[in-house]
Coordinates of N, CA, C and O and ligand atoms in Angstrom, one line a residue:
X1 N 5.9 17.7 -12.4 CA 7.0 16.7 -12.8 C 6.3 15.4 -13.2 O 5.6 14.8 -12.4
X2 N 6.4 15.0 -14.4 CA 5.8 14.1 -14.8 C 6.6 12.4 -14.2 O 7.8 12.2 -13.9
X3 N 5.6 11.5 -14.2 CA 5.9 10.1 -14.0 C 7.1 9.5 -14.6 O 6.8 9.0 -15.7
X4 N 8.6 9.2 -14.1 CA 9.1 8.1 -15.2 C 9.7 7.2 -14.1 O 10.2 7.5 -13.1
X5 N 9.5 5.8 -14.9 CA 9.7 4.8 -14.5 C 11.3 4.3 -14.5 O 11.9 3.7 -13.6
X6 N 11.6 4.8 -15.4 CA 13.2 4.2 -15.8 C 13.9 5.4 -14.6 O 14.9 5.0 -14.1
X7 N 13.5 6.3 -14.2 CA 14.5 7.2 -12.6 C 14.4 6.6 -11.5 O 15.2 6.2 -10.7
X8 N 12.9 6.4 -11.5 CA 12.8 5.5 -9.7 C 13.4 4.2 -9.8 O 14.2 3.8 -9.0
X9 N 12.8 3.5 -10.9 CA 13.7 1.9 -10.8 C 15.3 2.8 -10.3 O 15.8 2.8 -9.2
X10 N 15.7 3.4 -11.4 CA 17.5 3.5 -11.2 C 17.4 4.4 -9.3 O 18.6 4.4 -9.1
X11 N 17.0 4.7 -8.7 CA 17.0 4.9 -7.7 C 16.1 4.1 -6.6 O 15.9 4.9 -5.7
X12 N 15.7 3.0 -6.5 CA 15.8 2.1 -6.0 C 16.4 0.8 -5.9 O 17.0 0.3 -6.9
X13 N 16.1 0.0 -4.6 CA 17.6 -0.6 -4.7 C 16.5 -2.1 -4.3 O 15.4 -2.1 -3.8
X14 N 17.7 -3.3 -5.0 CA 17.1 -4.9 -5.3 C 18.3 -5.6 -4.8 O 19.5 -5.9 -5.1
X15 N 17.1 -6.1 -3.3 CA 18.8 -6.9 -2.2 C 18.3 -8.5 -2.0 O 17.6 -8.9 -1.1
X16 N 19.0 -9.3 -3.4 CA 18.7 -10.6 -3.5 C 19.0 -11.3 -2.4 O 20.0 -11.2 -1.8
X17 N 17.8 -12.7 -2.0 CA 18.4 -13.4 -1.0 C 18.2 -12.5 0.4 O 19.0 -12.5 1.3
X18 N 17.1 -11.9 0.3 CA 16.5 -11.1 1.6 C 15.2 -10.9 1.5 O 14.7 -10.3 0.5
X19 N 14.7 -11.4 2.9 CA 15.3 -11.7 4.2 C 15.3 -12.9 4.3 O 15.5 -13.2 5.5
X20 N 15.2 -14.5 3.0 CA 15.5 -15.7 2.8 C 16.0 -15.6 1.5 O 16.0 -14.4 1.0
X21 N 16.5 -16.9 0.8 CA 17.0 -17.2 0.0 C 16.3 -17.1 -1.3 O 15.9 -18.3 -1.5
X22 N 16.0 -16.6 -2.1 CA 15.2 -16.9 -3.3 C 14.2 -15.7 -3.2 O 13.2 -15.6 -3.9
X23 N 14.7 -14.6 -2.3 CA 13.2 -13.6 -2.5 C 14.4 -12.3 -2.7 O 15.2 -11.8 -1.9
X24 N 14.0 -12.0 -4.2 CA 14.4 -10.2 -4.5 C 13.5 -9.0 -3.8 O 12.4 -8.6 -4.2
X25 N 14.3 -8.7 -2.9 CA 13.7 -7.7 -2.0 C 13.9 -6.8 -2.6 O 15.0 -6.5 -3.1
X26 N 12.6 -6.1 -2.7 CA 12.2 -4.6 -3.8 C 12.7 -3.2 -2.4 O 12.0 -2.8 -1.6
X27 N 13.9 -2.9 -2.5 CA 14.4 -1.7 -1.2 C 13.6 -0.5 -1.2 O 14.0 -0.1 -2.3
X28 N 12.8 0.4 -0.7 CA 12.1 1.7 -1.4 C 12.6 2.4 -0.4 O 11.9 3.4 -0.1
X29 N 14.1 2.1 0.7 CA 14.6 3.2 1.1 C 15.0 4.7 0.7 O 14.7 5.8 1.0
X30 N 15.9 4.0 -0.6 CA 16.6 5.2 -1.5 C 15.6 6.2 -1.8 O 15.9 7.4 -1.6
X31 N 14.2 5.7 -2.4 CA 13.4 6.7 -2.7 C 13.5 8.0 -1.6 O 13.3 9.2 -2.1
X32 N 13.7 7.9 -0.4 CA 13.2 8.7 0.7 C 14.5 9.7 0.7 O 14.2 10.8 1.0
X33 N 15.8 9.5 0.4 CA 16.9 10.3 0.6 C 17.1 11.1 -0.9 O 18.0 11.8 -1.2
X34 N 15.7 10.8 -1.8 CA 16.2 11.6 -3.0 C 14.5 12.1 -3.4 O 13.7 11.3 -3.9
X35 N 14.3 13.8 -2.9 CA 13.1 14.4 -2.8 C 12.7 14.4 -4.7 O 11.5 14.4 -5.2
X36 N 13.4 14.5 -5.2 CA 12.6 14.3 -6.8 C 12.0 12.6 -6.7 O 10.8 12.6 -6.5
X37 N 12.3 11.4 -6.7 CA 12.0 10.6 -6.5 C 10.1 10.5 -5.5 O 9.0 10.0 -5.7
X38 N 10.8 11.3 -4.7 CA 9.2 11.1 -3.8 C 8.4 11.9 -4.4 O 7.3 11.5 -4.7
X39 N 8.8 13.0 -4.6 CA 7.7 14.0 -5.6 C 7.1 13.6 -6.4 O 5.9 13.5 -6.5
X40 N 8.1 13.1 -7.4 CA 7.3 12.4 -8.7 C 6.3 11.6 -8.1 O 5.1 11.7 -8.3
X41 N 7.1 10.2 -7.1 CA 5.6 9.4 -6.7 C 4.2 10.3 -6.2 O 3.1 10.0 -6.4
X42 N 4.5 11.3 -5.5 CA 3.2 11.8 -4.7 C 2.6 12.6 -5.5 O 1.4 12.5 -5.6
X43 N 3.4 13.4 -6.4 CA 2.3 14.2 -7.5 C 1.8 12.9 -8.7 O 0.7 12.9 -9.1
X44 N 2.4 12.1 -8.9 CA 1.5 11.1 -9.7 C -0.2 10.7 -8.8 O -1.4 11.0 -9.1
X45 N 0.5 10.1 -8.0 CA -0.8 9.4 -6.7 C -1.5 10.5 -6.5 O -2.6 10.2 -6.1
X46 N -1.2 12.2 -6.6 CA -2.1 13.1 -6.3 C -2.9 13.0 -7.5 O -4.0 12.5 -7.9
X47 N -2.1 13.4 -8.0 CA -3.2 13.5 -9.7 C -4.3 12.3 -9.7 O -5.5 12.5 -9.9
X48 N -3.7 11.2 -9.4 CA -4.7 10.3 -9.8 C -6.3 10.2 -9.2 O -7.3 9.6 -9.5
X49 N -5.7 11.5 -7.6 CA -6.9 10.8 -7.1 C -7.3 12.2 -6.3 O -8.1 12.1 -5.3
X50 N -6.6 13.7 -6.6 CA -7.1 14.8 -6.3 C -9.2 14.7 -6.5 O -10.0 14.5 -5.6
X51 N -9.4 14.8 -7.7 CA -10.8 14.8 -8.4 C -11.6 13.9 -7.6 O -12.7 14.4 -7.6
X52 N -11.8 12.6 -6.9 CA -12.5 11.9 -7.0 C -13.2 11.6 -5.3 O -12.9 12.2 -4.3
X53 N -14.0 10.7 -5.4 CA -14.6 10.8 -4.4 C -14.1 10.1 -2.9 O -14.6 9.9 -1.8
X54 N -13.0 10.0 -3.4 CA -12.1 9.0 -1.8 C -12.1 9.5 -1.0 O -11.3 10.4 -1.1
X55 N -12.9 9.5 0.5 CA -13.1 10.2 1.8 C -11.9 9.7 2.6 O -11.4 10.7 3.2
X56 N -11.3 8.7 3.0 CA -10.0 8.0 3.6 C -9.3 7.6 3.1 O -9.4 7.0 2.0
X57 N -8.1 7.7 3.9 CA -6.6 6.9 3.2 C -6.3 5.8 4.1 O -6.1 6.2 5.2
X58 N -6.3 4.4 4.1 CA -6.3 3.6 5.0 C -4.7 3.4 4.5 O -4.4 3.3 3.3
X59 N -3.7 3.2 5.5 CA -2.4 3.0 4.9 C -1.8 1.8 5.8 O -1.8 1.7 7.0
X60 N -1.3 1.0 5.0 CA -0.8 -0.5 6.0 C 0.8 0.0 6.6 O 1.7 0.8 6.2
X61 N 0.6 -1.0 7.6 CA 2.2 -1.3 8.7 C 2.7 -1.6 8.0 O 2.1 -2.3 7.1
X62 N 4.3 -1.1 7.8 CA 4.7 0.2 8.4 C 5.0 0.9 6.8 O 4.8 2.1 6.6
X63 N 5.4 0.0 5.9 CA 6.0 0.7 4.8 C 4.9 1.8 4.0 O 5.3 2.9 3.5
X64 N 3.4 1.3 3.9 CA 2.6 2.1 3.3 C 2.4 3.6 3.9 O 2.0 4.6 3.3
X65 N 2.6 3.5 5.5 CA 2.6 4.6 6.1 C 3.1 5.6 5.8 O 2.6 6.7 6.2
X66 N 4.3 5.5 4.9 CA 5.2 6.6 4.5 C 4.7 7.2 3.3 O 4.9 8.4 3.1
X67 N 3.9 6.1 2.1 CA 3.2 7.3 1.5 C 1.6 7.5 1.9 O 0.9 8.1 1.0
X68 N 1.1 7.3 2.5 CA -0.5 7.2 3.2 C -0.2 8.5 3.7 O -0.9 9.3 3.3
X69 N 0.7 8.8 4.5 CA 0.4 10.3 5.5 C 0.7 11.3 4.1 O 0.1 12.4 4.2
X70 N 1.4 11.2 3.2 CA 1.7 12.4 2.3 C 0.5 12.5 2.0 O -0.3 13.4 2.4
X71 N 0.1 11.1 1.0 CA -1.4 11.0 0.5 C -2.4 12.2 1.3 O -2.9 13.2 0.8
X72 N -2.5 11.6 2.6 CA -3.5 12.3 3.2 C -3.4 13.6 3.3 O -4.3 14.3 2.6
X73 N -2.5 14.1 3.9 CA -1.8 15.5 3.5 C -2.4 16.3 2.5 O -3.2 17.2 2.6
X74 N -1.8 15.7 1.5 CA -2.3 16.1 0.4 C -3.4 16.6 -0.2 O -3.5 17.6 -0.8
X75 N -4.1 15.5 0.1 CA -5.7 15.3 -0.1 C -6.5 15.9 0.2 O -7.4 16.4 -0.4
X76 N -6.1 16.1 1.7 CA -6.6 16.4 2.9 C -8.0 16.0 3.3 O -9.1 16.7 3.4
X77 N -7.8 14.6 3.5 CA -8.7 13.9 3.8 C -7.8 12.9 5.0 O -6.5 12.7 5.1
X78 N -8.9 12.2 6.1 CA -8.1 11.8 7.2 C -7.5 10.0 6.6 O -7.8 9.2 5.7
X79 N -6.8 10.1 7.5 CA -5.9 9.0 7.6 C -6.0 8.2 8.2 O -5.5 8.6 9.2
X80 N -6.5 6.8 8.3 CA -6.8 5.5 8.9 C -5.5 4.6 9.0 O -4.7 4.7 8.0
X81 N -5.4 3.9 10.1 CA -4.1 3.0 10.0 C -5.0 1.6 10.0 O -6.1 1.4 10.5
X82 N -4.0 0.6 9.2 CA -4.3 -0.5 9.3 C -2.6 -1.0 9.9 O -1.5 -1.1 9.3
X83 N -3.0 -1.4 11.1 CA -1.8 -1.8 11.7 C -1.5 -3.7 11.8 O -2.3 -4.5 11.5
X84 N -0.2 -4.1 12.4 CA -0.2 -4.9 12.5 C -1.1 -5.8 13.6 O -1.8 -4.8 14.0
X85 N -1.5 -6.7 14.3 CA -2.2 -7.2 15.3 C -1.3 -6.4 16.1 O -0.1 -6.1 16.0
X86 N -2.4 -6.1 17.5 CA -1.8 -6.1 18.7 C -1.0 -4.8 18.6 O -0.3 -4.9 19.6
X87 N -0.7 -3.9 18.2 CA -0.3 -2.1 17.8 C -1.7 -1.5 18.5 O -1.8 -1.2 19.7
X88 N -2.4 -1.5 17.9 CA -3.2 -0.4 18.2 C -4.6 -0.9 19.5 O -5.2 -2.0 19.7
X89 N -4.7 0.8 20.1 CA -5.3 0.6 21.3 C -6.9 0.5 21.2 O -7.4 0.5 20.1
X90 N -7.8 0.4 22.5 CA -9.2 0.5 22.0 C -10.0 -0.3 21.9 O -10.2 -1.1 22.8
X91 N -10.7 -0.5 20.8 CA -11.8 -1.2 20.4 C -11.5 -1.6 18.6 O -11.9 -1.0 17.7
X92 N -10.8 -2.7 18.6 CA -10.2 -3.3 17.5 C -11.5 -4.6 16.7 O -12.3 -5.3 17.2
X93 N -11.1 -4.5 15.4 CA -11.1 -5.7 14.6 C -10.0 -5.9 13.6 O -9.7 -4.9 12.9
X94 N -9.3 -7.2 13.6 CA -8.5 -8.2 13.1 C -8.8 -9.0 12.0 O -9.9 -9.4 12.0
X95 N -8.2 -9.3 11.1 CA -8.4 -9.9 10.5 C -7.1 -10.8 9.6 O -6.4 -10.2 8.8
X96 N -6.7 -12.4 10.0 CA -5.6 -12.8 9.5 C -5.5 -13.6 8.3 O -6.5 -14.2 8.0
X97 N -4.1 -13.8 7.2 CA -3.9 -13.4 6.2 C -2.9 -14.9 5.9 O -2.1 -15.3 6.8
X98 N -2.9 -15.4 5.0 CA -1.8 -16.1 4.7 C -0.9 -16.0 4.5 O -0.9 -15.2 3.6
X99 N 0.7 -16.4 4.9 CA 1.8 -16.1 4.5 C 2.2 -17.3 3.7 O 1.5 -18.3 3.5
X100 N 4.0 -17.0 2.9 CA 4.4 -18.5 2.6 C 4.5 -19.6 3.6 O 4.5 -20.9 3.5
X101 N 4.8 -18.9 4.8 CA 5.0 -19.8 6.1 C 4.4 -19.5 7.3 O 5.1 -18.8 8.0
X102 N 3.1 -19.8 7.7 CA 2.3 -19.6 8.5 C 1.1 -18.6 8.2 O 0.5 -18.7 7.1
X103 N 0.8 -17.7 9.3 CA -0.1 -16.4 9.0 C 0.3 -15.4 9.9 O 1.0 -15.4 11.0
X104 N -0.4 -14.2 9.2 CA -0.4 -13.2 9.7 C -1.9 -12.3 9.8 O -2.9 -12.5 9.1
X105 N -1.8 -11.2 10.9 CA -2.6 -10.4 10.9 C -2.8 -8.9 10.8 O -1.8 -8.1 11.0
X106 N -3.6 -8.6 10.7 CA -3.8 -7.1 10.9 C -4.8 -6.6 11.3 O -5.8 -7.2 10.9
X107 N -5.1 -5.1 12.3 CA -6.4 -4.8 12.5 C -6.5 -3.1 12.4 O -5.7 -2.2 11.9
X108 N -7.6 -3.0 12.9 CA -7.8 -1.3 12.7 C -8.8 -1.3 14.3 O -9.2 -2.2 15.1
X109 N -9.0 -0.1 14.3 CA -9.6 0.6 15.3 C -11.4 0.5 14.2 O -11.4 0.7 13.0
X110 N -12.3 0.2 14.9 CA -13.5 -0.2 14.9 C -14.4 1.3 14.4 O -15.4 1.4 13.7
X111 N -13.5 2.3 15.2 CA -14.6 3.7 14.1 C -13.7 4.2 13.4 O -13.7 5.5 13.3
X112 N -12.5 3.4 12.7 CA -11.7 4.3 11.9 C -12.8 4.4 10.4 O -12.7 5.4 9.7
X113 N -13.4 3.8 10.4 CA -14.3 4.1 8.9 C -15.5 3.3 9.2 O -15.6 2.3 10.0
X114 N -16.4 4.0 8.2 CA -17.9 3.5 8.2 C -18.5 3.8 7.7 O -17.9 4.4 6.8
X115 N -19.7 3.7 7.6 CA -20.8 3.3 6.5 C -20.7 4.6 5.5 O -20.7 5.7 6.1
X116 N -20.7 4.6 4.1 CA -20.6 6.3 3.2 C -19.4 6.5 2.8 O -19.1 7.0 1.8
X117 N -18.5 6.1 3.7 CA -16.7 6.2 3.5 C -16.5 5.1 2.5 O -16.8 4.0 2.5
X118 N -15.6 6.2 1.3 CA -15.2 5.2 0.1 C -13.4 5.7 0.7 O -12.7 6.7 1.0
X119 N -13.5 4.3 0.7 CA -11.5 4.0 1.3 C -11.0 3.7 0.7 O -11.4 2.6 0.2
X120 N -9.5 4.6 0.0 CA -8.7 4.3 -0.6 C -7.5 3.6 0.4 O -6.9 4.3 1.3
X121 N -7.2 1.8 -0.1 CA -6.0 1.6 0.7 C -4.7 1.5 -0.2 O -4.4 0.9 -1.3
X122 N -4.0 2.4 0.8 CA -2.6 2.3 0.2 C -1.5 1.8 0.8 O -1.6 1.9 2.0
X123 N -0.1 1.0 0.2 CA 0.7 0.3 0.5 C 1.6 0.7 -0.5 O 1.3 1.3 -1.6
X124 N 2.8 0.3 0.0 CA 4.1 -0.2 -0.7 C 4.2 -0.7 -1.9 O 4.6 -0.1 -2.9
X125 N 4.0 -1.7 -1.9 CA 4.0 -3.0 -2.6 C 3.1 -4.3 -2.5 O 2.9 -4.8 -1.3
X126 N 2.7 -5.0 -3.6 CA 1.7 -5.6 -3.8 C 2.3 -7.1 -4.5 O 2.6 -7.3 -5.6
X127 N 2.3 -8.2 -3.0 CA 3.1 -9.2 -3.3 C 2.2 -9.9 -3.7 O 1.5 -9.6 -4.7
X128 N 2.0 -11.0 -2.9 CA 1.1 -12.4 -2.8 C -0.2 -11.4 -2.7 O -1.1 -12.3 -2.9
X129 N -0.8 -10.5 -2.6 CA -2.0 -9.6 -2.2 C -2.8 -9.8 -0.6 O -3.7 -9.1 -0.1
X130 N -2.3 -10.7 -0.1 CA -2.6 -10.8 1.5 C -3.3 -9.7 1.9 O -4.4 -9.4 1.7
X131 N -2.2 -8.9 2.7 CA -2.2 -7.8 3.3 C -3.6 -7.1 2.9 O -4.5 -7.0 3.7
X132 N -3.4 -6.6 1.5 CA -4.1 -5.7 1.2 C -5.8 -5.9 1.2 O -6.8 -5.2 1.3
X133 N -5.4 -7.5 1.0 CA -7.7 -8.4 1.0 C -7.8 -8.1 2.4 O -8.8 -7.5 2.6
X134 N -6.9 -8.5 3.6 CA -7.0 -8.8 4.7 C -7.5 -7.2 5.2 O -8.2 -7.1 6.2
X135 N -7.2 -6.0 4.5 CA -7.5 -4.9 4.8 C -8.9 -4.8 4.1 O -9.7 -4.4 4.9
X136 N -9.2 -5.0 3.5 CA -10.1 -4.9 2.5 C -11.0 -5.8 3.2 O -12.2 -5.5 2.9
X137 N -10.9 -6.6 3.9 CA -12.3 -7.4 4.4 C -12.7 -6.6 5.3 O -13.9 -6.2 5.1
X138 N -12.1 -6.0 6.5 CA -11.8 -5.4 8.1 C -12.5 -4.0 7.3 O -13.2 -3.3 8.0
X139 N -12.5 -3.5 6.2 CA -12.8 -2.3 5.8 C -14.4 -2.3 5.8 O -15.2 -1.6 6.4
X140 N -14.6 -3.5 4.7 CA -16.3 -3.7 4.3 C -17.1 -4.2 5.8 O -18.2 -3.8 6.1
X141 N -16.3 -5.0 6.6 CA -17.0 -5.0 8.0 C -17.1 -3.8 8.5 O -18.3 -3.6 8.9
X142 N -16.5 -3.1 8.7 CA -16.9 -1.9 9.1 C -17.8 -0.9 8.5 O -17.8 0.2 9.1
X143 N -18.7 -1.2 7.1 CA -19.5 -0.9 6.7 C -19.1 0.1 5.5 O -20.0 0.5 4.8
X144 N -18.1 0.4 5.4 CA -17.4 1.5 4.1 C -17.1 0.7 3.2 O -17.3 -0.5 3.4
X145 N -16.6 1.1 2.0 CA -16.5 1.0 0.7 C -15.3 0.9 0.0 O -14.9 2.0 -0.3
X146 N -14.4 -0.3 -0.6 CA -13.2 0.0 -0.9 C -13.3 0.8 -2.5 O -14.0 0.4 -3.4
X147 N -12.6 1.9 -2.4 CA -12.8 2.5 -3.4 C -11.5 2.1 -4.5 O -11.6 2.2 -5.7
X148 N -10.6 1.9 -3.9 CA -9.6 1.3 -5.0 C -8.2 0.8 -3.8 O -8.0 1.5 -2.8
X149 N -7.4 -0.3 -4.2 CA -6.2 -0.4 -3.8 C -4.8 0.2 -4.8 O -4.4 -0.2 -5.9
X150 N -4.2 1.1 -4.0 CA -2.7 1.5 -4.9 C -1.7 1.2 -3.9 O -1.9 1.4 -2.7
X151 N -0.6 0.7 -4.5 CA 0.8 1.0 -4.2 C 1.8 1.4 -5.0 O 1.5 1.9 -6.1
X152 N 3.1 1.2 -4.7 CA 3.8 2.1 -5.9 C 4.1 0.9 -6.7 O 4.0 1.1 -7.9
X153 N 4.5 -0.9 -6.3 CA 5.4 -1.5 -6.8 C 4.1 -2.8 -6.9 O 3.5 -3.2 -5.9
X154 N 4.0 -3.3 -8.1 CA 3.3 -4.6 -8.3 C 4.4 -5.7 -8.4 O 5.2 -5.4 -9.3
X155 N 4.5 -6.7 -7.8 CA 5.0 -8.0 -8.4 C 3.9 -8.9 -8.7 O 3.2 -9.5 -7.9
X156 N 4.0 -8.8 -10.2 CA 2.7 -9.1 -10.8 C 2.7 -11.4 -11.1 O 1.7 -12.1 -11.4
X157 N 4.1 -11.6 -11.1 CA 4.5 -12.8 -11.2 C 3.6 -13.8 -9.8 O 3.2 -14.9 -9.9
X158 N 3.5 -12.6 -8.7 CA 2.7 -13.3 -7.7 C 1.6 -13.6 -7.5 O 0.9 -14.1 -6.6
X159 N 1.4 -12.8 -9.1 CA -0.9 -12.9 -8.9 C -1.7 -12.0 -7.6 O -2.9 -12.0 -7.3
X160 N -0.6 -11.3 -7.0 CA -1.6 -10.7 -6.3 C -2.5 -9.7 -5.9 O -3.4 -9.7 -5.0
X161 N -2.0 -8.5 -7.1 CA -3.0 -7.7 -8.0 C -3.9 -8.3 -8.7 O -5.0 -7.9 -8.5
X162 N -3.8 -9.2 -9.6 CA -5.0 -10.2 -9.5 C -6.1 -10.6 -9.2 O -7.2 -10.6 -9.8
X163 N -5.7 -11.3 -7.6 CA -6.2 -12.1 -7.0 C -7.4 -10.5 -6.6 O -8.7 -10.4 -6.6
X164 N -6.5 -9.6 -6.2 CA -7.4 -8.3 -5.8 C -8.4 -7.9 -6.4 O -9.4 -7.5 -5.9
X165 N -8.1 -7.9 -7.7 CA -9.0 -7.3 -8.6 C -10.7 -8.5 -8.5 O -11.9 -8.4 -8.2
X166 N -9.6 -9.6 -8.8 CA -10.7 -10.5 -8.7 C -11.7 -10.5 -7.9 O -12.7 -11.0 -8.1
X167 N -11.5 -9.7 -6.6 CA -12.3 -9.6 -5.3 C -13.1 -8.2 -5.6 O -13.8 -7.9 -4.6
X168 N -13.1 -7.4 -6.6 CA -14.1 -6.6 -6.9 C -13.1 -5.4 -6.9 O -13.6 -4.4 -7.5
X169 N -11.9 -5.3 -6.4 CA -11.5 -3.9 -6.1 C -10.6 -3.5 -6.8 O -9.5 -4.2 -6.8
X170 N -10.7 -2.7 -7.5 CA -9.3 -2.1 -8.5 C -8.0 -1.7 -8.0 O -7.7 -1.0 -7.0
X171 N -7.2 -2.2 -9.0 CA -6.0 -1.8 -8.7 C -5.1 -1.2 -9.3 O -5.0 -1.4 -10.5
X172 N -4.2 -0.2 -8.5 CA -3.2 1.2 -9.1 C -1.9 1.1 -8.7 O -1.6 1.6 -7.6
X173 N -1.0 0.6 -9.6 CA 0.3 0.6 -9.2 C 0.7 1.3 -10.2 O 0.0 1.2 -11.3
X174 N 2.4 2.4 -10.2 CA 3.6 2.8 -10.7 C 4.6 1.6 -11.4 O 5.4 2.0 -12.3
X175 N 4.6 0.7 -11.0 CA 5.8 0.0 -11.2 C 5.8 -1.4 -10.9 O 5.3 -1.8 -9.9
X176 N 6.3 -2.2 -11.9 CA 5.8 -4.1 -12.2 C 7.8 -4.0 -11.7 O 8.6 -3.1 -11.8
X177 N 7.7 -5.3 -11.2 CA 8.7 -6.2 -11.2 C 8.6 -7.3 -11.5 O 8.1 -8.0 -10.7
X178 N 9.1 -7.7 -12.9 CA 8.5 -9.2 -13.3 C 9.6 -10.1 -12.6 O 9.6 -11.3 -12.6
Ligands
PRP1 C1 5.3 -5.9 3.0 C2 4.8 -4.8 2.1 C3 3.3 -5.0 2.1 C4 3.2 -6.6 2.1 C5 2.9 -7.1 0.8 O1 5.1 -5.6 4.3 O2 5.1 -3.5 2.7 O3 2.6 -4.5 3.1 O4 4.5 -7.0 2.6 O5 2.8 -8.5 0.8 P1 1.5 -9.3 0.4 O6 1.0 -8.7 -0.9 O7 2.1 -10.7 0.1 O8 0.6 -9.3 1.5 P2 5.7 -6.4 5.5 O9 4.6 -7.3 6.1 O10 7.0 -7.0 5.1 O11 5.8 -5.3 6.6 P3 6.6 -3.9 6.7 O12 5.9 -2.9 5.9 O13 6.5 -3.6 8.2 O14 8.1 -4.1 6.3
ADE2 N1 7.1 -7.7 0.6 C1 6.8 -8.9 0.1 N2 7.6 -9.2 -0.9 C2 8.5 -8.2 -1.0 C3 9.7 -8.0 -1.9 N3 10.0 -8.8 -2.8 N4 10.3 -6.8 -1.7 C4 9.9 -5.9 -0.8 N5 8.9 -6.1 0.0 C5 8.2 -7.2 -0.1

């Protein structure tokens, strides 16, 4: 089933003025209650990255989780969490992130990846690009290799695919919201 953009937009849903005033929240529930929608996304994201050398799927809290385990699945290659601070058990590193109002963090478990491991991280959506550098630093400390950042949804008005690229690591999104 090939890629189209004009089905998933019409099957996802845009809830202005959430969860403040002035921010169009991109909804990617609907995708989940309509299996052609997810298919298309996962056989796209397969194709793109069946052939290549990506040994992990690092997938962020909570929304990227939902396509990171197909990913992995798929791939069949293992699955790394990058969670929010304070989730996960063990022997952690953190790493925190700017928001519009304040900061935030996130960490991983310390042998989730390492030296040789080319990590693909994946997410949702790709705002301000925070999240995704903040993963992307906690990754190269750990001595692995970001091999590319994807999500399904860029808002590209934010510069934060951008800002990403600008940091050496490529980036793969489905879908702009200007
Ligand atoms: C959203 C989204 C990305 C992040 C993108 O997650 O799922 O992870 O924001 O924003 P950024 O590019 O500005 O960093 P959120 O923190 O809202 O958490 P959730 O997935 O638990 O809803
Ligand atoms: N995360 C950050 N900005 C978002 C938006 N506009 N819609 C959905 N998730 C987001």
């Amino acid at each position: 089933m090939s890629f189209d953009e004009c089905y998933i937009k019409s099957v996802m849903r845009t809830i202005p003025d959430w969860p403040e005033p002035g921010v169009m929240f991109r909804d990617i529930t609907p995708l989940f209650k309509d299996p052609k929608a997810l298919r298309m996304i996962a056989d796209s994201f397969i194709q793109r990255y069946i052939d290549t050398e990506v040994t992990h799927i690092a997938s962020i809290d909570a929304r990227g989780f939902l396509f990171g385990s197909i990913m992995a699945y798929q791939l069949n290659i293992p699955l790394v969490l990058v969670r929010k601070k304070g989730k996960l058990p063990g022997k952690t590193i953190h790493r925190e992130y700017a928001l519009e109002y304040g900061t935030a963090a996130v960490e991983m478990q310390v042998d989730a990846v390492s030296k040789g491991d080319k990590v693909l991280i994946f997410d949702d959506l790709i705002a301000t690009g925070g999240t995704i550098l903040a993963a992307s630093t906690i990754i190269k400390e750990l001595g692995a290799e970001v091999y590319e950042a994807a999500a399904l949804i860029d808002l590209p008005d934010l510069k934060g695919s951008e800002l990403i690229q600008q940091a050496g690591i490529p980036v793969y999104t489905l879908l702009a919201y200007e």
